[in-house]
Coordinates of C-alpha atoms and ligand atoms in Angstrom, one line a residue:
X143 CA 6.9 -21.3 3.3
X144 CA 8.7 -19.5 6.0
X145 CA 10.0 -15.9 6.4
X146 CA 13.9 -16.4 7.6
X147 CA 14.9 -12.6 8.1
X148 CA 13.8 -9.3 6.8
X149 CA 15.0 -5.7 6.8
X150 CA 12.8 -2.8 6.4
X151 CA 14.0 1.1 5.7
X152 CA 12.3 4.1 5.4
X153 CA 8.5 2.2 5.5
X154 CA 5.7 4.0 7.2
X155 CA 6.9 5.1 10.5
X156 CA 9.9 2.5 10.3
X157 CA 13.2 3.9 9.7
X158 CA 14.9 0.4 10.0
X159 CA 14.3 -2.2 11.4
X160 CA 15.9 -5.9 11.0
X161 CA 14.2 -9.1 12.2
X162 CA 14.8 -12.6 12.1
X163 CA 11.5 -14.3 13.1
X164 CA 11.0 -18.0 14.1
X165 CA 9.0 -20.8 11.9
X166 CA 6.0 -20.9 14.2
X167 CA 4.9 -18.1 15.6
X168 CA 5.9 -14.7 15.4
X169 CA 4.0 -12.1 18.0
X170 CA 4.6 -8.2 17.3
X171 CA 3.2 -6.4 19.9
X172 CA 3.4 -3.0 20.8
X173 CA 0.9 0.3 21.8
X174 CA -1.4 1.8 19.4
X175 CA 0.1 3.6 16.2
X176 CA 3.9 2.3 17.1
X177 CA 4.4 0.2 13.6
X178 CA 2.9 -3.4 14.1
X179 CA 0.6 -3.4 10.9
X180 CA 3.3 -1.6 9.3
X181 CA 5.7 -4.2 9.6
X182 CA 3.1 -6.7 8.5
X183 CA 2.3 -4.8 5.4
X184 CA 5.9 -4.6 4.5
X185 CA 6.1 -8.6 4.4
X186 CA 2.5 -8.9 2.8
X187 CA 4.0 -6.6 -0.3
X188 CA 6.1 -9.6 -1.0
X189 CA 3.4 -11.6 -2.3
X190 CA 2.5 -9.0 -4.9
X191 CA -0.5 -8.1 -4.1
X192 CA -0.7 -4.7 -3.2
X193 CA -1.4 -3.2 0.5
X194 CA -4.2 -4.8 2.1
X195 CA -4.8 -1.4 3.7
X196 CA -5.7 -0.4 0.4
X197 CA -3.0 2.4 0.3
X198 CA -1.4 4.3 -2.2
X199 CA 2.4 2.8 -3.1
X200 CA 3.5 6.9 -2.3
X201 CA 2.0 6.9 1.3
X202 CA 4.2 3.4 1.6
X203 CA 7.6 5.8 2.1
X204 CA 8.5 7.3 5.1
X205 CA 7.7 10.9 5.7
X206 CA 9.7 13.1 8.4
X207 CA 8.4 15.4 10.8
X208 CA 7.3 18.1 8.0
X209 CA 6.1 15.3 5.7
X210 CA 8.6 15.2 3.5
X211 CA 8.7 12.0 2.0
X212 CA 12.3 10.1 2.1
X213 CA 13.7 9.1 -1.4
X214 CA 12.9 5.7 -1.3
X215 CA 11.8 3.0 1.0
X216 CA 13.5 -0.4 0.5
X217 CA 12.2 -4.2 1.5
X218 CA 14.4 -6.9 1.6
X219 CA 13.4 -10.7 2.4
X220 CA 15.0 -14.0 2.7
X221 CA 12.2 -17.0 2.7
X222 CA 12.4 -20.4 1.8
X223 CA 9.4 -22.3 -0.1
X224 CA 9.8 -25.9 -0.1
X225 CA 12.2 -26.0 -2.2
X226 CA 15.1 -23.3 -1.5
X227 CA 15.9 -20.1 -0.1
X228 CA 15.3 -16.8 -2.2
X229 CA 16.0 -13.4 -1.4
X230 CA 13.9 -10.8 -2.2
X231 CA 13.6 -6.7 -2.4
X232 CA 11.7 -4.7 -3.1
X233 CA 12.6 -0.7 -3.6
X234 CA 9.3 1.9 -3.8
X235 CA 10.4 4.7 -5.3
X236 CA 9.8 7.5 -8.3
X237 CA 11.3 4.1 -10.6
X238 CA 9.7 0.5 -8.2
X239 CA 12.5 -1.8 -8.5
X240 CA 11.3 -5.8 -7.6
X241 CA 14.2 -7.7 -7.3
X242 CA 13.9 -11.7 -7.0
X243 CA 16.9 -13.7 -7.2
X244 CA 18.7 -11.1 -8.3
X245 CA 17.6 -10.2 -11.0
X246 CA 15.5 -7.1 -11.3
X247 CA 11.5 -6.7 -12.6
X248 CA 9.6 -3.1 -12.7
X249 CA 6.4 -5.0 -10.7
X250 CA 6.1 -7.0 -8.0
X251 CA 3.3 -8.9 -9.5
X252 CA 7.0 -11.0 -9.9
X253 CA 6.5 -12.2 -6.5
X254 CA 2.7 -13.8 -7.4
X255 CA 2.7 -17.6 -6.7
X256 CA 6.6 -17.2 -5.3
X257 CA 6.2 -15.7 -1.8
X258 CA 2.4 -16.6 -0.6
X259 CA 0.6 -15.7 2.3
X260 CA -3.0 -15.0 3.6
X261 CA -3.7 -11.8 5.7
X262 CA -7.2 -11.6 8.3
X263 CA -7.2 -7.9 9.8
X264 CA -10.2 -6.3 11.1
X265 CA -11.3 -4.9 7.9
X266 CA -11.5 -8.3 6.7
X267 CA -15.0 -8.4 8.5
X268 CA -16.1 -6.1 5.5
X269 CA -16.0 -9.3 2.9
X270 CA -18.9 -11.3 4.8
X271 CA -20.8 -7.6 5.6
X272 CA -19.7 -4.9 3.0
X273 CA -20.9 -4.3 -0.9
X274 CA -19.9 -7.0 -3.3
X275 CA -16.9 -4.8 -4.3
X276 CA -14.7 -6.4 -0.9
X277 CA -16.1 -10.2 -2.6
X278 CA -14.5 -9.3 -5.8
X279 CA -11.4 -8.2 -4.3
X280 CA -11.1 -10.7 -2.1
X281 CA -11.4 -13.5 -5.1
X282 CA -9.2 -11.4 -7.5
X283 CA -6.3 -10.7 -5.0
X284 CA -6.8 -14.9 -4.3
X285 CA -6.3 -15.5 -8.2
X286 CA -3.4 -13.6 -8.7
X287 CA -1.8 -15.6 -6.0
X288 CA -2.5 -19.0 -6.6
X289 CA -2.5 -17.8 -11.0
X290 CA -0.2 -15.1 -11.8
X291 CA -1.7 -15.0 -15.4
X292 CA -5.3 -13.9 -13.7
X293 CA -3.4 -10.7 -13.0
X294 CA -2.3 -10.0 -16.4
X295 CA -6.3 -11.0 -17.5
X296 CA -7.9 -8.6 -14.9
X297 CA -5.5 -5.6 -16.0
X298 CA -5.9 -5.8 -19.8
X299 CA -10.2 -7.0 -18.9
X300 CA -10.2 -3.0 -17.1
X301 CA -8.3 -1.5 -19.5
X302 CA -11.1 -3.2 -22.3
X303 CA -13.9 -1.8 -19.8
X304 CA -12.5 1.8 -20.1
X305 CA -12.3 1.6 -23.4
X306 CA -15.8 0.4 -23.9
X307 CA -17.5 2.8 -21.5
X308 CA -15.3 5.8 -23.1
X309 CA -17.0 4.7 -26.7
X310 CA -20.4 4.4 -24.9
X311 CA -20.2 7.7 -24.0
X312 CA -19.5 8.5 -27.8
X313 CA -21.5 5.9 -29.9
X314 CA -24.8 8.3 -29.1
X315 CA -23.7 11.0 -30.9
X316 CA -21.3 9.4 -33.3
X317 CA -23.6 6.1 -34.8
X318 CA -20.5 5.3 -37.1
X319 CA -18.7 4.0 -34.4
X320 CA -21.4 1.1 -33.5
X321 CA -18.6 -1.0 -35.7
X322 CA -16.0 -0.4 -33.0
X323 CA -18.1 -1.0 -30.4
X324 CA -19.1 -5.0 -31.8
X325 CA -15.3 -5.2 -31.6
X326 CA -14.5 -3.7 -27.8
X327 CA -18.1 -6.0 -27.0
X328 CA -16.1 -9.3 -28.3
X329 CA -12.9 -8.4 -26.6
X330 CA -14.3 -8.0 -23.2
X331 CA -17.3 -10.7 -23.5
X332 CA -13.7 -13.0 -24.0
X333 CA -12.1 -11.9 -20.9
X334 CA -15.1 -12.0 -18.9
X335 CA -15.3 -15.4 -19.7
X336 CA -12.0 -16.3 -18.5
X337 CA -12.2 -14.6 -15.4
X338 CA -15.7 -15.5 -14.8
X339 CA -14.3 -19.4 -15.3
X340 CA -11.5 -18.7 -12.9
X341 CA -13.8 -17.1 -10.1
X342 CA -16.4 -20.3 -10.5
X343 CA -13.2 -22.9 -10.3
X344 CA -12.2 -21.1 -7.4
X345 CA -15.4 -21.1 -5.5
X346 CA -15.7 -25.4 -6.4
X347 CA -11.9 -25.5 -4.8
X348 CA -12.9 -23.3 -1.9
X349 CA -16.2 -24.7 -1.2
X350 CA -15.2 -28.0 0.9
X351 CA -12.5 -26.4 2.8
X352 CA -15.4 -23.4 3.9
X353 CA -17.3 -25.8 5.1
X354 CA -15.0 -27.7 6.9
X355 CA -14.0 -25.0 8.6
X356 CA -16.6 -23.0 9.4
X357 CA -18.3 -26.4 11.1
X358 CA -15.6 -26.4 12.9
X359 CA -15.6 -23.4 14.2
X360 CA -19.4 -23.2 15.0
X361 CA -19.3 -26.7 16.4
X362 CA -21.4 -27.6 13.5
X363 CA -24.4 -25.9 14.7
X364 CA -25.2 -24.1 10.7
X365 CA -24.4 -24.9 7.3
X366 CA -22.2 -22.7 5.1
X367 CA -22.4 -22.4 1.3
X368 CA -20.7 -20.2 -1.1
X369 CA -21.6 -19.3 -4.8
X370 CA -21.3 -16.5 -7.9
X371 CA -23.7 -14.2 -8.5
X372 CA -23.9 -13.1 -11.7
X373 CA -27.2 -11.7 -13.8
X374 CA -25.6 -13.9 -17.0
X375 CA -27.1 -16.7 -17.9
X376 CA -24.6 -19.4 -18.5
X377 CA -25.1 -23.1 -19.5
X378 CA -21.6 -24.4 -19.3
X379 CA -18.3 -23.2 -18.1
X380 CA -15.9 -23.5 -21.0
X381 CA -14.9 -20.4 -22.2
X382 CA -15.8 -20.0 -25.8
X383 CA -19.3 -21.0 -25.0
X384 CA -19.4 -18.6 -22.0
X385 CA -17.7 -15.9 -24.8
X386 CA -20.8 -16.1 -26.9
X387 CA -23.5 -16.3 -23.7
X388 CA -21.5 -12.8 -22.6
X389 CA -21.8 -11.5 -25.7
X390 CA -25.3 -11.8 -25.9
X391 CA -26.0 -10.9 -22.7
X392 CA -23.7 -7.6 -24.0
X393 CA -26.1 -6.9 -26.7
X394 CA -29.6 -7.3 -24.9
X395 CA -27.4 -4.2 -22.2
X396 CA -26.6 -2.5 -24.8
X397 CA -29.3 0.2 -25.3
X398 CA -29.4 0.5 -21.3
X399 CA -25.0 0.5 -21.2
X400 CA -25.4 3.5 -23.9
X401 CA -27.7 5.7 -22.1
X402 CA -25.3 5.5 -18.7
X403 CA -22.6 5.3 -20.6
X404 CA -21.0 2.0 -18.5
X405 CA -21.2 -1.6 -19.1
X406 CA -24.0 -2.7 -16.3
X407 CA -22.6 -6.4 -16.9
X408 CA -19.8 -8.7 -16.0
X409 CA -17.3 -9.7 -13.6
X410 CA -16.7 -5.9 -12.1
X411 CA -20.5 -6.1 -11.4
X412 CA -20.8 -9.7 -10.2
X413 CA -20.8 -10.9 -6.8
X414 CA -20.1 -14.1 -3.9
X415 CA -23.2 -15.1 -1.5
X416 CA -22.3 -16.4 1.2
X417 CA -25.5 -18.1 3.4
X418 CA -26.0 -20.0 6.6
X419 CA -28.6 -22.5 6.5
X420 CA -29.7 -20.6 2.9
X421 CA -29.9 -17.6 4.7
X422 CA -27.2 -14.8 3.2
X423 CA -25.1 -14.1 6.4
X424 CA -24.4 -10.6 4.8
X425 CA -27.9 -9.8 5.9
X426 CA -29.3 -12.2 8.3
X427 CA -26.0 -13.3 10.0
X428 CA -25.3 -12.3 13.5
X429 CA -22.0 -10.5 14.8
X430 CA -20.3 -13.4 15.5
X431 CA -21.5 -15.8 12.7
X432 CA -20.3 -13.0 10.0
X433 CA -17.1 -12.9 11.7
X434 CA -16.6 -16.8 11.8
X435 CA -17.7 -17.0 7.9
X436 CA -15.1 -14.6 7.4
X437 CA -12.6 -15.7 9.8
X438 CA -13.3 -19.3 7.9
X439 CA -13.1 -17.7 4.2
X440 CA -9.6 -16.4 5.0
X441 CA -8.3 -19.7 6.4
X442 CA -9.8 -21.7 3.1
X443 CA -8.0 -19.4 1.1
X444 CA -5.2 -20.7 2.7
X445 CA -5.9 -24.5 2.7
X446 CA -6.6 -24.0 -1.8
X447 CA -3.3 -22.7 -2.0
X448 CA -2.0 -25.2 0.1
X449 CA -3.7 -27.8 -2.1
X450 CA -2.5 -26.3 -5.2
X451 CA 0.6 -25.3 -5.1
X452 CA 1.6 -27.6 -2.3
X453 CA 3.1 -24.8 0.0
X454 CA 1.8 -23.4 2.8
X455 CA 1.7 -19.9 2.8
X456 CA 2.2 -17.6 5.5
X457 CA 0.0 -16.1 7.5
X458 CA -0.3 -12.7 8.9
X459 CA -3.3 -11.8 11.6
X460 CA -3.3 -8.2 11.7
X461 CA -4.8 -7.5 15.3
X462 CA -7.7 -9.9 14.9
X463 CA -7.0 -11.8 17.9
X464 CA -8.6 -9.8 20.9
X465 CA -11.8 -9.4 18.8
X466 CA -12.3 -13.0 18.8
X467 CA -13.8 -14.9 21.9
X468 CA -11.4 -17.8 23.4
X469 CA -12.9 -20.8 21.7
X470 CA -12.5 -19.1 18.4
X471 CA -8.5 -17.9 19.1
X472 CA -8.1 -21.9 20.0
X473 CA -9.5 -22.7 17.1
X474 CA -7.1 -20.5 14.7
X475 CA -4.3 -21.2 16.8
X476 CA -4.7 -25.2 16.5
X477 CA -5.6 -24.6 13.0
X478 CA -2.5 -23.0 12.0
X479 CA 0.1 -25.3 14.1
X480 CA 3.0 -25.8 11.3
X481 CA 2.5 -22.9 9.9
X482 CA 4.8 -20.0 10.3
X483 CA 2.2 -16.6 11.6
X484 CA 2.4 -13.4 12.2
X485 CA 0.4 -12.0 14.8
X486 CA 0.0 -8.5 15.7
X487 CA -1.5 -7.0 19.2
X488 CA -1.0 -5.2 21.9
X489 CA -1.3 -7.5 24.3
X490 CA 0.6 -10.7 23.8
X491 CA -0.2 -12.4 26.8
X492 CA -3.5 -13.9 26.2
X493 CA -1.4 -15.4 23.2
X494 CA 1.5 -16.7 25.0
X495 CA -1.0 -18.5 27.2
X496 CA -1.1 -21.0 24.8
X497 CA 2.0 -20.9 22.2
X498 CA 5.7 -20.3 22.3
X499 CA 7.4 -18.7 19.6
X500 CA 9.6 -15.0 19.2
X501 CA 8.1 -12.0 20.4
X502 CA 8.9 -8.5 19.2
X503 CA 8.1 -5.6 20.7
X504 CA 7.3 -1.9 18.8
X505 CA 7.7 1.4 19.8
X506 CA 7.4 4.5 18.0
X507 CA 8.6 2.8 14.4
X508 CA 11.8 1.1 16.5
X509 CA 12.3 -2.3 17.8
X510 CA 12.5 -2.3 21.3
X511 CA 13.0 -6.5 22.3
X512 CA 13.0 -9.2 20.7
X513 CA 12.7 -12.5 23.0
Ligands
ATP72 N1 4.6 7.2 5.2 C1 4.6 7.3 6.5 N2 5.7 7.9 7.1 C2 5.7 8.1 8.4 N3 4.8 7.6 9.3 C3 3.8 6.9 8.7 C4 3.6 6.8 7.4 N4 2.5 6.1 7.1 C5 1.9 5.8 8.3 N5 2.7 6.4 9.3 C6 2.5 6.3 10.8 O1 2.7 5.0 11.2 C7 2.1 4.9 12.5 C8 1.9 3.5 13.0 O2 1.0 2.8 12.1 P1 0.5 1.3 12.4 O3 -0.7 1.2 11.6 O4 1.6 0.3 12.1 O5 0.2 1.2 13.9 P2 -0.1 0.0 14.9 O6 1.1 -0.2 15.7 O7 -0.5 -1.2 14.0 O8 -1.2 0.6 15.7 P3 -2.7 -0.1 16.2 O9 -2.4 -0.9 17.4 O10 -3.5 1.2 16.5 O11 -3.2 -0.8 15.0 C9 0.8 5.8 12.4 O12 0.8 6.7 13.5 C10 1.0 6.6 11.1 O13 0.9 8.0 11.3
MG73 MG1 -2.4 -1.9 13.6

């Protein structure tokens, strides 16, 4: 899967820029708060997930010097998968137009499972040491690549939990509606089964590559494992009998989910451990063994979608690079030969050392040289 060219207008601080990158490597390098991980976020959008910065799609447009936003900001790609080229835009505005092949969609969850890519920026640290809520995003955003029918599951499974928790709230002092409640209970026990099914065949796909990986890049000193965490008890993984286990484990909550008025289980609530040695590295783990586990979860999300799709996605290292020590920057750089990358930083030299490939340099929302 390679990026061929790309355009970018009115995007964060970028007013336009146009860049034809290279198949290999692809260094953007610049002073701090010029554009880098701007123009990195304006290529992850094409793989419809949504900002890894976790922004709002408004904040995405460009603003002038009184922060007036611009009308619109507009993306547009060329890429070929292993197959063809495509073209692809992508137009935030008051109306979001994705436009694939030319022909036009109103969400660029069009672009799941077409354009893929894998993104490791600092934050990323956070899925190995934060709450379980970076875990879940992690997996989900993972699904709705490699399945584009998880995303439509895990919007209609929140808007079932809204629903329920809205009729907790009101089942206390209206008992008539303990009816409505049996049916929101089945709805949701059935989509938590499907996702919960997903997450667990995920984690079995994952699981080699982790380990794989992460040996390699401790030089096989500790042992990584990976698995759900969930407080339902589940004998098998097929989804009707995980439908009825759910639902169970709904009823036995239900008292508890009435008096908070939220539903204390299921996927929203559930969570990955991730241990060294059977230790959990979230807690025990030091510095740099929490940054290789998630340095090493990133690049096996990378190798399943490789495996099951058969392309190789993209990859985008936002900035990751100078907080890793040499042996580990050998390691990713070896790793992802073949592969096309984007690398941000703002100092490419340490890089260069090693790799050749284009260079573009940022300044102030511009591009200054490309070499
Ligand atoms: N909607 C917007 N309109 C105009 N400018 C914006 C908008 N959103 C963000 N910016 C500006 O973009 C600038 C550059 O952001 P970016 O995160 O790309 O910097 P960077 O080059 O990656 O820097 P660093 O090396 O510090 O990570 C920021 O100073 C920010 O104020
Ligand atoms: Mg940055």
């Amino acid at each position: 899967m390679k990026v061929n060219s790309l355009e970018i207008q009115n995007f964060r601080n970028i007013e336009n820029i146009k860049i034809e990158p290279c198949d290999s490597v692809n260094i953007i390098y610049g002073e701090n708060a010029q554009g880098k991980t701007n123009l990195l976020e304006s290529l992850w959008l094409f793989t419809g997930c949504r900002s890894f910065r976790g922004s709002k799609e408004k904040e995405l447009i460009r603003f002038d010097n009184s922060f007036a936003p611009f009308d619109f900001a507009k993306l547009s790609m060329t890429f070929t998968d292993e197959k063809r080229e495509h073209e692809a835009k992508l137009i935030l505005s008051e109306k979001k137009k994705a436009i694939l092949d030319g022909i036009e969609h109103n969400s660029s969850s069009v672009f799941f499972g077409e354009f893929l890519g894998i993104i490791f920026a600092p934050q990323h640290l956070s899925l190995v040491k934060g709450g379980p809520i970076e875990r879940r995003k992690f997996i989900n955003m993972a699904l709705c690549q490699l399945r584009p029918k998880y995303s439509n599951v895990l919007t209609d499974f929140n808007k079932i939990l809204e629903q329920r928790n809205a009729l907790l709230k009101d089942v206390t002092y209206h008992s008539e509606l303990i009816d409505t409640l049996e049916i929101w209970d089945e709805r949701l026990a059935s989509y938590s089964a499907i996702m919960m099914t997903q997450r667990l065949k995920y984690l079995d796909e994952i699981k080699p590559f982790l380990c794989d990986i992460y040996s390699g890049i401790s030089s096989g000193k500790e042992e990584i494992d990976i698995s759900y965490e969930t407080p339902i008890h589940f004998s098998s993984t097929d989804v009707d009998n995980l439908t009825l286990e759910i639902l169970e484990a709904l009823k036995k909550t239900r008292r508890e989910d009435m008096q908070n008025g939220s539903t204390s289980i299921g996927p929203h609530r559930d969570d990955i451990l991730i241990s060294l040695d059977g230790l959990p590295v979230k807690n025990f783990g030091s510095q740099g063994q929490q940054r290789s586990a998630a340095l090493s979860l990133k690049l096996s999300e990378a190798a399943v979608i490789k495996k099951i799709t058969g392309k190789q996605p993209v990859a985008f290292l936002d900035d990751v690079m100078s907080e890793l020590d040499g042996s580990r920057q050998d390691y990713i750089l070896n790793h992802i030969e073949g592969w096309q990358v984007f690398i941000t930083c703002c100092d490419p030299s340490s890089i260069l050392k090693s790799k050749t490939g284009k260079v573009f340099e940022i300044e102030g929302g511009k591009l200054c040289s490309s070499t």
